Coordinates of C-alpha atoms in Angstrom, one line a residue:
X151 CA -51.9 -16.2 -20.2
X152 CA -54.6 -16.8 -23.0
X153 CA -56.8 -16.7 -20.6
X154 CA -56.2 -13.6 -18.9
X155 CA -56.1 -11.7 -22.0
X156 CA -59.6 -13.3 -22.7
X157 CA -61.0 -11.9 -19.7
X158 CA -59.3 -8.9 -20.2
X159 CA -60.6 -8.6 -23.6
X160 CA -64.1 -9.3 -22.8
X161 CA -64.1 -6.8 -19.6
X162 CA -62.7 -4.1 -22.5
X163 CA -65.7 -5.1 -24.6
X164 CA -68.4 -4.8 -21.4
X165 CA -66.6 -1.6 -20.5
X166 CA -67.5 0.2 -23.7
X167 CA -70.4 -1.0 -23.9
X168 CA -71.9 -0.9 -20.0
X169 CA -70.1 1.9 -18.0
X170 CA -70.5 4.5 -20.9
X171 CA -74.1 3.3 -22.2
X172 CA -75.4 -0.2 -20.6
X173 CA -76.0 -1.4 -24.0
X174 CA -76.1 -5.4 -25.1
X175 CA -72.9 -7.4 -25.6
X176 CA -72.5 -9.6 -28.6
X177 CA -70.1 -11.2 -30.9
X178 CA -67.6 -11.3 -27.4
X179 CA -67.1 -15.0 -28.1
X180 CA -65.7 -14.6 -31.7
X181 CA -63.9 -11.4 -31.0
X182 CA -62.2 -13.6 -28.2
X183 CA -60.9 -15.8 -29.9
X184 CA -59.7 -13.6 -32.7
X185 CA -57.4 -12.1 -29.9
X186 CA -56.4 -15.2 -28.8
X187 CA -54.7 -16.0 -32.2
X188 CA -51.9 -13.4 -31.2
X189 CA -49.9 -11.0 -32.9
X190 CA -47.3 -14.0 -34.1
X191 CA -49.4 -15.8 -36.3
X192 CA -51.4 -12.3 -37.5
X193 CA -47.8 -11.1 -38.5
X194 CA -47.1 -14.0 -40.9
X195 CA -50.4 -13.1 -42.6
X196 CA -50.8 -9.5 -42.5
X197 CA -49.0 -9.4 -45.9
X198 CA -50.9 -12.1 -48.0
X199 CA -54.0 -10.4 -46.8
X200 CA -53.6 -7.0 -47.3
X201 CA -52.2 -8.0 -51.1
X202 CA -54.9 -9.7 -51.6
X203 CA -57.4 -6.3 -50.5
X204 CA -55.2 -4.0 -52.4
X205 CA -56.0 -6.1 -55.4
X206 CA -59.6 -6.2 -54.6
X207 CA -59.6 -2.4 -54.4
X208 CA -57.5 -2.3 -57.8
X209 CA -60.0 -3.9 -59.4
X210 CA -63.1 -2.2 -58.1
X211 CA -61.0 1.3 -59.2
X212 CA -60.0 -0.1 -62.3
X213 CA -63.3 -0.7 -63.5
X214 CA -64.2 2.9 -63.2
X215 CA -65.7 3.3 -59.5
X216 CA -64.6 4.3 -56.5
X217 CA -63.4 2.4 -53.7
X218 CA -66.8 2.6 -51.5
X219 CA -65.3 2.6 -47.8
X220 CA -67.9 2.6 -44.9
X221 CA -67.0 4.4 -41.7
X222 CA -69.2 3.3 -38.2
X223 CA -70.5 5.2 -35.9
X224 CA -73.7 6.0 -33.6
X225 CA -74.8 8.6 -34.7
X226 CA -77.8 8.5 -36.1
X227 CA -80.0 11.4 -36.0
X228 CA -79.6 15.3 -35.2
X229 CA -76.6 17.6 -35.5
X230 CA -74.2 14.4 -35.3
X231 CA -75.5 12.7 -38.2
X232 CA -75.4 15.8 -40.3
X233 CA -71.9 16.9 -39.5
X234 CA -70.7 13.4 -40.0
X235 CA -72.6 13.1 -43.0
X236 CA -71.4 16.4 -44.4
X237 CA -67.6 15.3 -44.1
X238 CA -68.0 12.1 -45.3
X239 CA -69.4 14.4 -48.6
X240 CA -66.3 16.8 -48.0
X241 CA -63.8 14.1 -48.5
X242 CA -65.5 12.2 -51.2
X243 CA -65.7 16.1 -53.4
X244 CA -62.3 16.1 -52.3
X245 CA -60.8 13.0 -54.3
X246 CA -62.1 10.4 -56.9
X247 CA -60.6 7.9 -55.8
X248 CA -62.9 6.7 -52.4
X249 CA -66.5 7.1 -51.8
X250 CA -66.9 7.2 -47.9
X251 CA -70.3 6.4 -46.6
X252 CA -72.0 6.7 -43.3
X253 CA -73.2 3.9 -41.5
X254 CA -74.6 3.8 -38.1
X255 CA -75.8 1.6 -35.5
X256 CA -77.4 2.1 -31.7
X257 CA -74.7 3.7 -28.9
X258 CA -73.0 0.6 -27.9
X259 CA -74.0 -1.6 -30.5
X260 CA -72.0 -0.2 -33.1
X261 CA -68.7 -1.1 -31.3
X262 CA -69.9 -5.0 -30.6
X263 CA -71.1 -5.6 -34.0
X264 CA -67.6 -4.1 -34.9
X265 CA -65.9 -7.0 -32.7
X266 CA -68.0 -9.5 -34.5
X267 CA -67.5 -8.4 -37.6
X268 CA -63.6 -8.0 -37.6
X269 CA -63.1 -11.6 -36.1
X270 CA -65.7 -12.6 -39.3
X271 CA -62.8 -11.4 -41.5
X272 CA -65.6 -8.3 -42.8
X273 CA -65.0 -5.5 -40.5
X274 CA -65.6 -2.0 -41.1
X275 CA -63.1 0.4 -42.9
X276 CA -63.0 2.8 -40.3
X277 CA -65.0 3.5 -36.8
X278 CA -65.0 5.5 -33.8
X279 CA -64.1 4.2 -30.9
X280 CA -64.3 4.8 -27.2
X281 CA -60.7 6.4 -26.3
X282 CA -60.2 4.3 -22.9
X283 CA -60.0 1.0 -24.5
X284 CA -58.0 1.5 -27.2
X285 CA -55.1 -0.7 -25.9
X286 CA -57.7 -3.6 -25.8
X287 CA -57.6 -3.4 -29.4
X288 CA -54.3 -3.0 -29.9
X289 CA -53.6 -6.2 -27.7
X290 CA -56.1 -8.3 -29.6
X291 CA -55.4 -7.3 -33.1
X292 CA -58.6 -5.8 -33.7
X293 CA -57.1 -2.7 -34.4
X294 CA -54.6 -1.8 -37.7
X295 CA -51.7 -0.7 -36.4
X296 CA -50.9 2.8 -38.0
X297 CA -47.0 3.4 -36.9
X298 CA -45.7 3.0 -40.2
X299 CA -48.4 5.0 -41.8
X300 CA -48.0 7.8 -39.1
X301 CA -44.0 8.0 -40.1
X302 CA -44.3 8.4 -43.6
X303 CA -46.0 11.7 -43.1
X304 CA -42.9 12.8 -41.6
X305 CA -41.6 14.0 -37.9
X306 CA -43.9 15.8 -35.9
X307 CA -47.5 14.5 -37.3
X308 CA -48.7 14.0 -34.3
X309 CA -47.8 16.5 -32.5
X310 CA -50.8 17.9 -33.6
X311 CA -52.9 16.2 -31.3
X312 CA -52.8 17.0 -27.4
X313 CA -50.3 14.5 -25.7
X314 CA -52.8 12.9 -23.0
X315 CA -54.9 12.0 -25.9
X316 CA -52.2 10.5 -28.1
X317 CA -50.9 8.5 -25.6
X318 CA -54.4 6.8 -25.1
X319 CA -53.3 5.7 -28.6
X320 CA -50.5 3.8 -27.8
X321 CA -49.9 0.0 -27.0
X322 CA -46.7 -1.5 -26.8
X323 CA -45.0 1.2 -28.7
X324 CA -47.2 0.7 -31.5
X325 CA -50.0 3.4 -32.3
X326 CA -53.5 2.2 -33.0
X327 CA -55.7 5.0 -33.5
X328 CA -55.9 9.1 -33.7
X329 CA -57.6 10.4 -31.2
X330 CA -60.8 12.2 -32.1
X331 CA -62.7 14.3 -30.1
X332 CA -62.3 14.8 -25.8
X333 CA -64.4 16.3 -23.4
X334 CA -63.8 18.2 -20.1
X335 CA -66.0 18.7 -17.4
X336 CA -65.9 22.5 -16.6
X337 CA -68.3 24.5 -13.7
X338 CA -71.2 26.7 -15.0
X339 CA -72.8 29.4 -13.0
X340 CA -75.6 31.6 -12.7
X341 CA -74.5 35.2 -12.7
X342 CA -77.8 36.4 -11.9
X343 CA -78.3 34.6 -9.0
X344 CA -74.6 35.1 -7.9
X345 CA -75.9 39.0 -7.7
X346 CA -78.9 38.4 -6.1
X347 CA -76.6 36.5 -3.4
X348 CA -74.0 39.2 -3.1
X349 CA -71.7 37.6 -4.7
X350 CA -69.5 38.8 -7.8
X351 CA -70.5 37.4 -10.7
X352 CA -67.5 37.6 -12.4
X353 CA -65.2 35.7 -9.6
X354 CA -66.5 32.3 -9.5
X355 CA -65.5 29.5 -6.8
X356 CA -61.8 28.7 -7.3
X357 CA -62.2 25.9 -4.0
X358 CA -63.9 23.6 -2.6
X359 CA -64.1 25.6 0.3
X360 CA -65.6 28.9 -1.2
X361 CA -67.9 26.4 -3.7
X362 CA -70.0 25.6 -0.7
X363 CA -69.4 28.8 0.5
X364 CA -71.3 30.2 -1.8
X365 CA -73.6 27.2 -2.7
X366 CA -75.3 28.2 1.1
X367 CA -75.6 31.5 -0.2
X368 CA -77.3 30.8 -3.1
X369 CA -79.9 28.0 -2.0
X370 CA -83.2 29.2 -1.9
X371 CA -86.2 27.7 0.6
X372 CA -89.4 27.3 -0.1
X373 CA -91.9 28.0 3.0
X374 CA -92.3 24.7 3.7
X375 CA -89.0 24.0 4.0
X376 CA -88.3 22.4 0.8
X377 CA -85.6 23.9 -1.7
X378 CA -86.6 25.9 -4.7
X379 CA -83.2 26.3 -5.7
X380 CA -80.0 24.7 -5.0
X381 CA -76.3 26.6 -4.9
X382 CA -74.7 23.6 -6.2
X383 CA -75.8 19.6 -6.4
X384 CA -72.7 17.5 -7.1
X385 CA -74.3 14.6 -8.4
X386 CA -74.7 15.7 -11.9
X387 CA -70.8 14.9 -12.1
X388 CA -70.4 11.0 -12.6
X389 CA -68.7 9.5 -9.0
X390 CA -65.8 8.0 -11.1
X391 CA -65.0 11.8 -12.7
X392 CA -65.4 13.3 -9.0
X393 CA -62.6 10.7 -8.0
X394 CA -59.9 11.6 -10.6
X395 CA -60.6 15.3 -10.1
X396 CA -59.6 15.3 -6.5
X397 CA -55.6 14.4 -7.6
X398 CA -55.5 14.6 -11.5
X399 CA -54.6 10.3 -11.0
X400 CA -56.5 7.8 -12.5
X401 CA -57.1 4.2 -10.0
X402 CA -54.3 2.1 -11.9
X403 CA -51.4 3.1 -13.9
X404 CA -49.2 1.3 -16.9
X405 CA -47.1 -0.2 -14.3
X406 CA -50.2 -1.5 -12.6
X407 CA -49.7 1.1 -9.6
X408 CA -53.0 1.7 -7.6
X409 CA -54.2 4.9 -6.5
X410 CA -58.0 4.5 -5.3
X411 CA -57.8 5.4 -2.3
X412 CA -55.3 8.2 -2.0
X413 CA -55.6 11.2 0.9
X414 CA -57.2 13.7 -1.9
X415 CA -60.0 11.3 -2.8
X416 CA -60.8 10.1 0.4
X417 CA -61.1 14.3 1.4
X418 CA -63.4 15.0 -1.8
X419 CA -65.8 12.4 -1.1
X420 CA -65.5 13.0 2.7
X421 CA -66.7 16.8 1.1
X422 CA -69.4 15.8 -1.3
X423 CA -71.0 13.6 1.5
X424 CA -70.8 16.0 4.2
X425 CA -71.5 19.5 2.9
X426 CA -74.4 18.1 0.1
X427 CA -75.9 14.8 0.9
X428 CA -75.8 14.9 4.9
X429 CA -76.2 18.7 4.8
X430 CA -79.5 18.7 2.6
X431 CA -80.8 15.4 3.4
X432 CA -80.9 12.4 1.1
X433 CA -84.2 12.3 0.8
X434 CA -85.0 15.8 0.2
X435 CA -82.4 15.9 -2.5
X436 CA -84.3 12.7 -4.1
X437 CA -87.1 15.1 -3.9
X438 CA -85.7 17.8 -5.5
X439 CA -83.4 15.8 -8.2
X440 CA -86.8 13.6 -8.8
X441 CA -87.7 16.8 -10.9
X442 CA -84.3 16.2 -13.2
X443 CA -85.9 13.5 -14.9
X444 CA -90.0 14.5 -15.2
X445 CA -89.3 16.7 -18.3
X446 CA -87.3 19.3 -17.5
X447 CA -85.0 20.5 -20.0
X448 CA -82.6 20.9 -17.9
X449 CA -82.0 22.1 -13.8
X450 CA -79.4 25.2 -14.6
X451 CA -81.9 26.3 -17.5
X452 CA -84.4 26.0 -15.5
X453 CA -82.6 27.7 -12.5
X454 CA -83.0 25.0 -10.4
X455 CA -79.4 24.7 -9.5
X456 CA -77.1 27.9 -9.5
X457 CA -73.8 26.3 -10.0
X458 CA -73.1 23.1 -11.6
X459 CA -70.3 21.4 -13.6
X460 CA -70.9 20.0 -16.6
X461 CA -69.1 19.1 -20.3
X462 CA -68.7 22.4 -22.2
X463 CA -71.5 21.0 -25.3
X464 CA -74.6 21.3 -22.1
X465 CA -74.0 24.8 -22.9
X466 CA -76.1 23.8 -26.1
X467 CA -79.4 23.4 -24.2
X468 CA -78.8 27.0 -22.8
X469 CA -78.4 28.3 -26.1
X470 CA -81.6 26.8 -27.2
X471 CA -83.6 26.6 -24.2
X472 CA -82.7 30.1 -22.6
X473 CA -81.3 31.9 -24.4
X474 CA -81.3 35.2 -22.5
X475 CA -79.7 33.5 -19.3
X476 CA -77.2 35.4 -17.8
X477 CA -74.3 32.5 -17.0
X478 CA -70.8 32.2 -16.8
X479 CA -68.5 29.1 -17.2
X480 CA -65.3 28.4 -14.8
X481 CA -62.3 25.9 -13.9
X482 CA -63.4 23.1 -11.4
X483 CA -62.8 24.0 -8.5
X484 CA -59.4 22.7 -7.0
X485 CA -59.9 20.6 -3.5
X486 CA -57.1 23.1 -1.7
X487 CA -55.9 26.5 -1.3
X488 CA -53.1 26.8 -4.5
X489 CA -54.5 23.3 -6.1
X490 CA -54.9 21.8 -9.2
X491 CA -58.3 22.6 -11.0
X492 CA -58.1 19.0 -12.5
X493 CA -61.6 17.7 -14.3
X494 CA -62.0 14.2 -15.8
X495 CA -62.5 14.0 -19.8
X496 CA -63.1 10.7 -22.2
X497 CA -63.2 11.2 -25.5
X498 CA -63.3 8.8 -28.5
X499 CA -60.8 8.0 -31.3
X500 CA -60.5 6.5 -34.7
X501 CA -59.1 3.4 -36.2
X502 CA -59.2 1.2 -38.7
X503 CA -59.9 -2.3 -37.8
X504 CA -57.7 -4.8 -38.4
X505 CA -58.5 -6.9 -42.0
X506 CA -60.0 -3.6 -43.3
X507 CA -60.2 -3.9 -47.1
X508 CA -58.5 -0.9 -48.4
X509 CA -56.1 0.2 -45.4
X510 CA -54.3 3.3 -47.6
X511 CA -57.8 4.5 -48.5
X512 CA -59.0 4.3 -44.3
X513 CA -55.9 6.1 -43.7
X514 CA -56.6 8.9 -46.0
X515 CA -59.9 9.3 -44.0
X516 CA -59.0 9.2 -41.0
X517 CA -56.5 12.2 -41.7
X518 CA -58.9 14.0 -43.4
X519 CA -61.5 13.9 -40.2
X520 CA -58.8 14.6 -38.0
X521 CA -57.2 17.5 -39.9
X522 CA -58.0 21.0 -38.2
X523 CA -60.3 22.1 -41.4
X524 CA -62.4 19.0 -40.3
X525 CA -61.8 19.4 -36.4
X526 CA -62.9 23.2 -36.7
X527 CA -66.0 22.2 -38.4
X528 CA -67.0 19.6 -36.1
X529 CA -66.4 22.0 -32.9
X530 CA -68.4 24.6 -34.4
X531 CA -71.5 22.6 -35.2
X532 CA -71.5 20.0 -32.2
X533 CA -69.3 21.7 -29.8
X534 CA -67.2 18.8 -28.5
X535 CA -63.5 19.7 -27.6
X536 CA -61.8 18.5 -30.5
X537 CA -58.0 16.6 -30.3
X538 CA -56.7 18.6 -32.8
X539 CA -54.7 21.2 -30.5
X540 CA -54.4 23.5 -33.6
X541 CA -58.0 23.2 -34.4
X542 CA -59.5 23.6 -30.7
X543 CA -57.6 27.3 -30.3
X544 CA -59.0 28.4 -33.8
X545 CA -60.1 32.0 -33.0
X546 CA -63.7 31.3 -34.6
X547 CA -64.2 29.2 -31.6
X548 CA -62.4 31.2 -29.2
X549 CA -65.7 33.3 -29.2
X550 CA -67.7 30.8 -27.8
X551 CA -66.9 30.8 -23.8
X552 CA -67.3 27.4 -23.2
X553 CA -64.6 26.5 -25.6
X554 CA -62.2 29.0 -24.1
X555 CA -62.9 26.9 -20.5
X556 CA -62.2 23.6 -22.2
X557 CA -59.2 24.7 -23.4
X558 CA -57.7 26.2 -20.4
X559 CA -58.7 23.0 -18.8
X560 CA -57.3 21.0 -21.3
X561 CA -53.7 20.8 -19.0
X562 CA -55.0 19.4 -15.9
X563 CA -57.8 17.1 -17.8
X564 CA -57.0 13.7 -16.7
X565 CA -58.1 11.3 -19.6
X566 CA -58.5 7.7 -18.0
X567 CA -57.6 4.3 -19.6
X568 CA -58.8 0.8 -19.1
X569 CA -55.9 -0.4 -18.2
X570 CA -54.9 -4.1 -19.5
X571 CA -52.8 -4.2 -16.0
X572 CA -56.9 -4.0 -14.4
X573 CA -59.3 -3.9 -16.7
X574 CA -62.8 -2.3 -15.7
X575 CA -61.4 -0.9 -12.5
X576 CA -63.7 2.2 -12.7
X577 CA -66.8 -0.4 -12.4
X578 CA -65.3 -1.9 -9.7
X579 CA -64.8 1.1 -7.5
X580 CA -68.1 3.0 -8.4
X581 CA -70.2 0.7 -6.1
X582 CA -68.3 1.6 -3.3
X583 CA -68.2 5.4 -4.3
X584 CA -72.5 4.7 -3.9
X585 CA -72.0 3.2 -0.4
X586 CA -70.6 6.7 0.1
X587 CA -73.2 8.6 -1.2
X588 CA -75.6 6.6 0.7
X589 CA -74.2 6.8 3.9
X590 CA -73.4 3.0 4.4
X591 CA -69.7 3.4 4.3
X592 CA -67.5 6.0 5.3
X593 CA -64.9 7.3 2.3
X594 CA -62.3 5.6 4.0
X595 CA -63.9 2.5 4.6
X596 CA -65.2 2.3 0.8
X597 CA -62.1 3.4 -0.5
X598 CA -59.8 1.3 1.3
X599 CA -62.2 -1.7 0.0
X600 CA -62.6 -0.6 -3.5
X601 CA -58.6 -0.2 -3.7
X602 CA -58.3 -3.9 -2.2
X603 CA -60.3 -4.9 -4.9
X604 CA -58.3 -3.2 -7.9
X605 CA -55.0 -4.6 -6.5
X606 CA -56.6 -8.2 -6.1
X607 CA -57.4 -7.2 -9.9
X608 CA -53.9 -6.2 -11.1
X609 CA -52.7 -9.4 -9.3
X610 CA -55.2 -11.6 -11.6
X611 CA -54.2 -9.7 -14.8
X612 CA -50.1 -10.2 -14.2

């Protein structure tokens, strides 16, 4: 068993760090074995320990300063680091009693140097985390467990938070984190060019049937043959996100159920191959796509592409790149007539890691961030999808259409786990999702392998 949770734990560690960035692991050894010491023995000195910080922090306060707490995160530079920066100064005019200050590290870094530093005994006093793993945590003690702290502030607390998101929380009954910000993945579209095609501009795809419909309509040709525009190029979606957005179900469930290939995402890839990549051609599409990464801004500002789907922040580099373009923002299209318009959304939370120095001062911080004063600020300047359900509806942001998408999205987003039951199942399956796209497997053929995989998986991890 201690060894399956050490694979397990080191899979959660390369999951954050790989499938979301591809960034360097370390400290996996130490963290290891800091899981491996189990909740048992961590139980019989959770007391002694947290005494002896509370009297650490009663000193530092009774000497006249503040309780300097650091909270870790990535970013670094731009909008992020001021908005970050400018609640960290919110809380700390706010109170006298803790000074929080802002510490960053490289996407992907931050969250292994936080592994080595909480089996070190010297971890952080707060971080955000990536939302998918948080059970990892919870499993290996890396993670304060905030139950108690949720229930004394009474029935209902959170509630505030959307459900999906909260549950991502959860391990073993016992609640690990508050969840932070979310994204959605919504469909933008070029009303212009929807005119210019004889289309409506205000009725957008609601199918994947009328999608390519009108995607034919609105390529354009060059002379030569070549594309000026496309109507719609899929593969600015991630394959995994395509996959959950075909049937709202992740690969694996709690019970260690798995759903990779099911009859919905063996259609949608079946659809993405057929209408996009054998339709157009692979290599013309590499020609065309080759242009996505020369310099340009971006292929929808640039009207490139005329229908796309995307998180609801791209609509930033509109704003500042074109700010005159005529667009509209939609539902993801459901696969059939009377579907679901399910999208795929991650998101990241935060916690306090376990052996934090001052765990009542954390806490107040992390209810501050995740109050909807702080949630409302943070939408408006970044434009994330915030958790707090009260905060994302705030009529402020309701002006903004991107952020009255997300939230009719919000319903049928499917937020995916790293299950403990199959841990890094999504890199598993995305290989085979690329023998798709590259025509060396049928979507059967790669699904039915990929799933045969992920059970062989859950099998390992029982």
């Amino acid at each position: 068993m201690k060894a399956k949770k050490l694979i397990g734990l080191m899979l959660a560690t390369a999951l954050s760090v790989t499938s979301l960035a591809g960034c360097g692991n370390t400290g996996s050894a130490d963290t290891a074995d800091k899981a491996d010491s189990g909740k048992t023995e961590a139980s019989t000195t959770e007391t002694t320990e947290a005494a002896g910080n509370e009297s650490a922090a009663a000193e530092e306060t009774a000497s006249g300063e503040r309780v300097k707490l650091e909270v870790w995160d990535w970013w670094g530079d731009g909008q992020y680091k001021h908005v970050i920066e400018q609640l960290c100064q919110n809380f700390n005019e706010s109170q006298d009693k803790y000074e929080v200050v802002h510490v960053n590290y490289p996407w992907g870094d931050v969250w292994t140097k936080a592994l080595a530093a909480t089996a070190a005994g010297n971890p952080p006093d707060i971080i955000i985390q990536d939302i998918r793993t948080v059970t990892h945590r919870g499993q290996a003690n890396q993670a304060t467990d905030l139950t108690d702290l949720i229930a004394q502030e009474g029935e209902g607390f959170t509630d505030q938070f959307y459900p999906q998101l909260m549950d991502a929380m959860i391990y073993d009954g016992r609640t690990y984190g508050l969840p932070y910000v979310t994204d959605t993945r919504i469909l933008y579209y070029d009303k212009d060019a929807f005119a210019e095609a004889g289309l409506d501009p205000e009725a957008p795809p609601q199918t994947w049937a009328e999608l390519v419909e009108y995607a034919r309509k609105l390529d354009v040709k060059n002379d030569d043959g070549s594309y000026d525009r496309l109507g719609f190029y899929p593969g600015t979606l991630e394959w995994n996100a395509w996959a959950f957005s075909a049937d709202g179900k992740d690969y694996t469930d709690a019970e260690g159920n798995v759903t990779v290939n099911t009859p919905e995402k063996v259609k949608l890839f079946e659809n993405i191959y057929t209408d996009f990549y054998e339709y157009y051609g692979k290599k013309e599409l590499d020609s065309f796509t080759a242009e996505f990464g020369s310099g340009m801004t971006n292929p929808f500002v640039a009207g490139k592409v005329a229908m796309w789907v995307n998180t609801p922040t791209e609509f930033t580099k509109v704003r500042d790149f074109a700010p005159d373009k005529n667009y509209g923002v939609a539902l993801m299209p459901a696969l059939e007539e009377g579907g679901e318009h399910y999208s795929w959304g991650g998101g990241f939370s935060v916690e306090i890691p376990y052996g934090a120095k001052d765990v009542a001062g954390s806490w107040e911080f992390v209810k501050f961030i995740t109050s909807k004063e702080s949630q409302v600020y943070w939408a408006s300047q970044v434009y994330d999808t915030v958790a707090n359900i009260e905060a994302s509806q705030d009529p402020s942001l309701m002006e903004i259409p991107v952020f009255k998408a997300a939230l009719e999205a919000m319903p049928t987003t499917v937020v995916t786990l790293d299950r403990l039951t199959a841990p890094g199942a999504s890199d598993i399956v995305l290989p085979y999702l690329d023998e798709i796209i590259l025509g060396n497997k049928t979507p059967k053929e790669a699904l039915d392998e990929a799933q045969a995989q992920v059970e062989q998986l859950v099998n390992d991890n029982k």
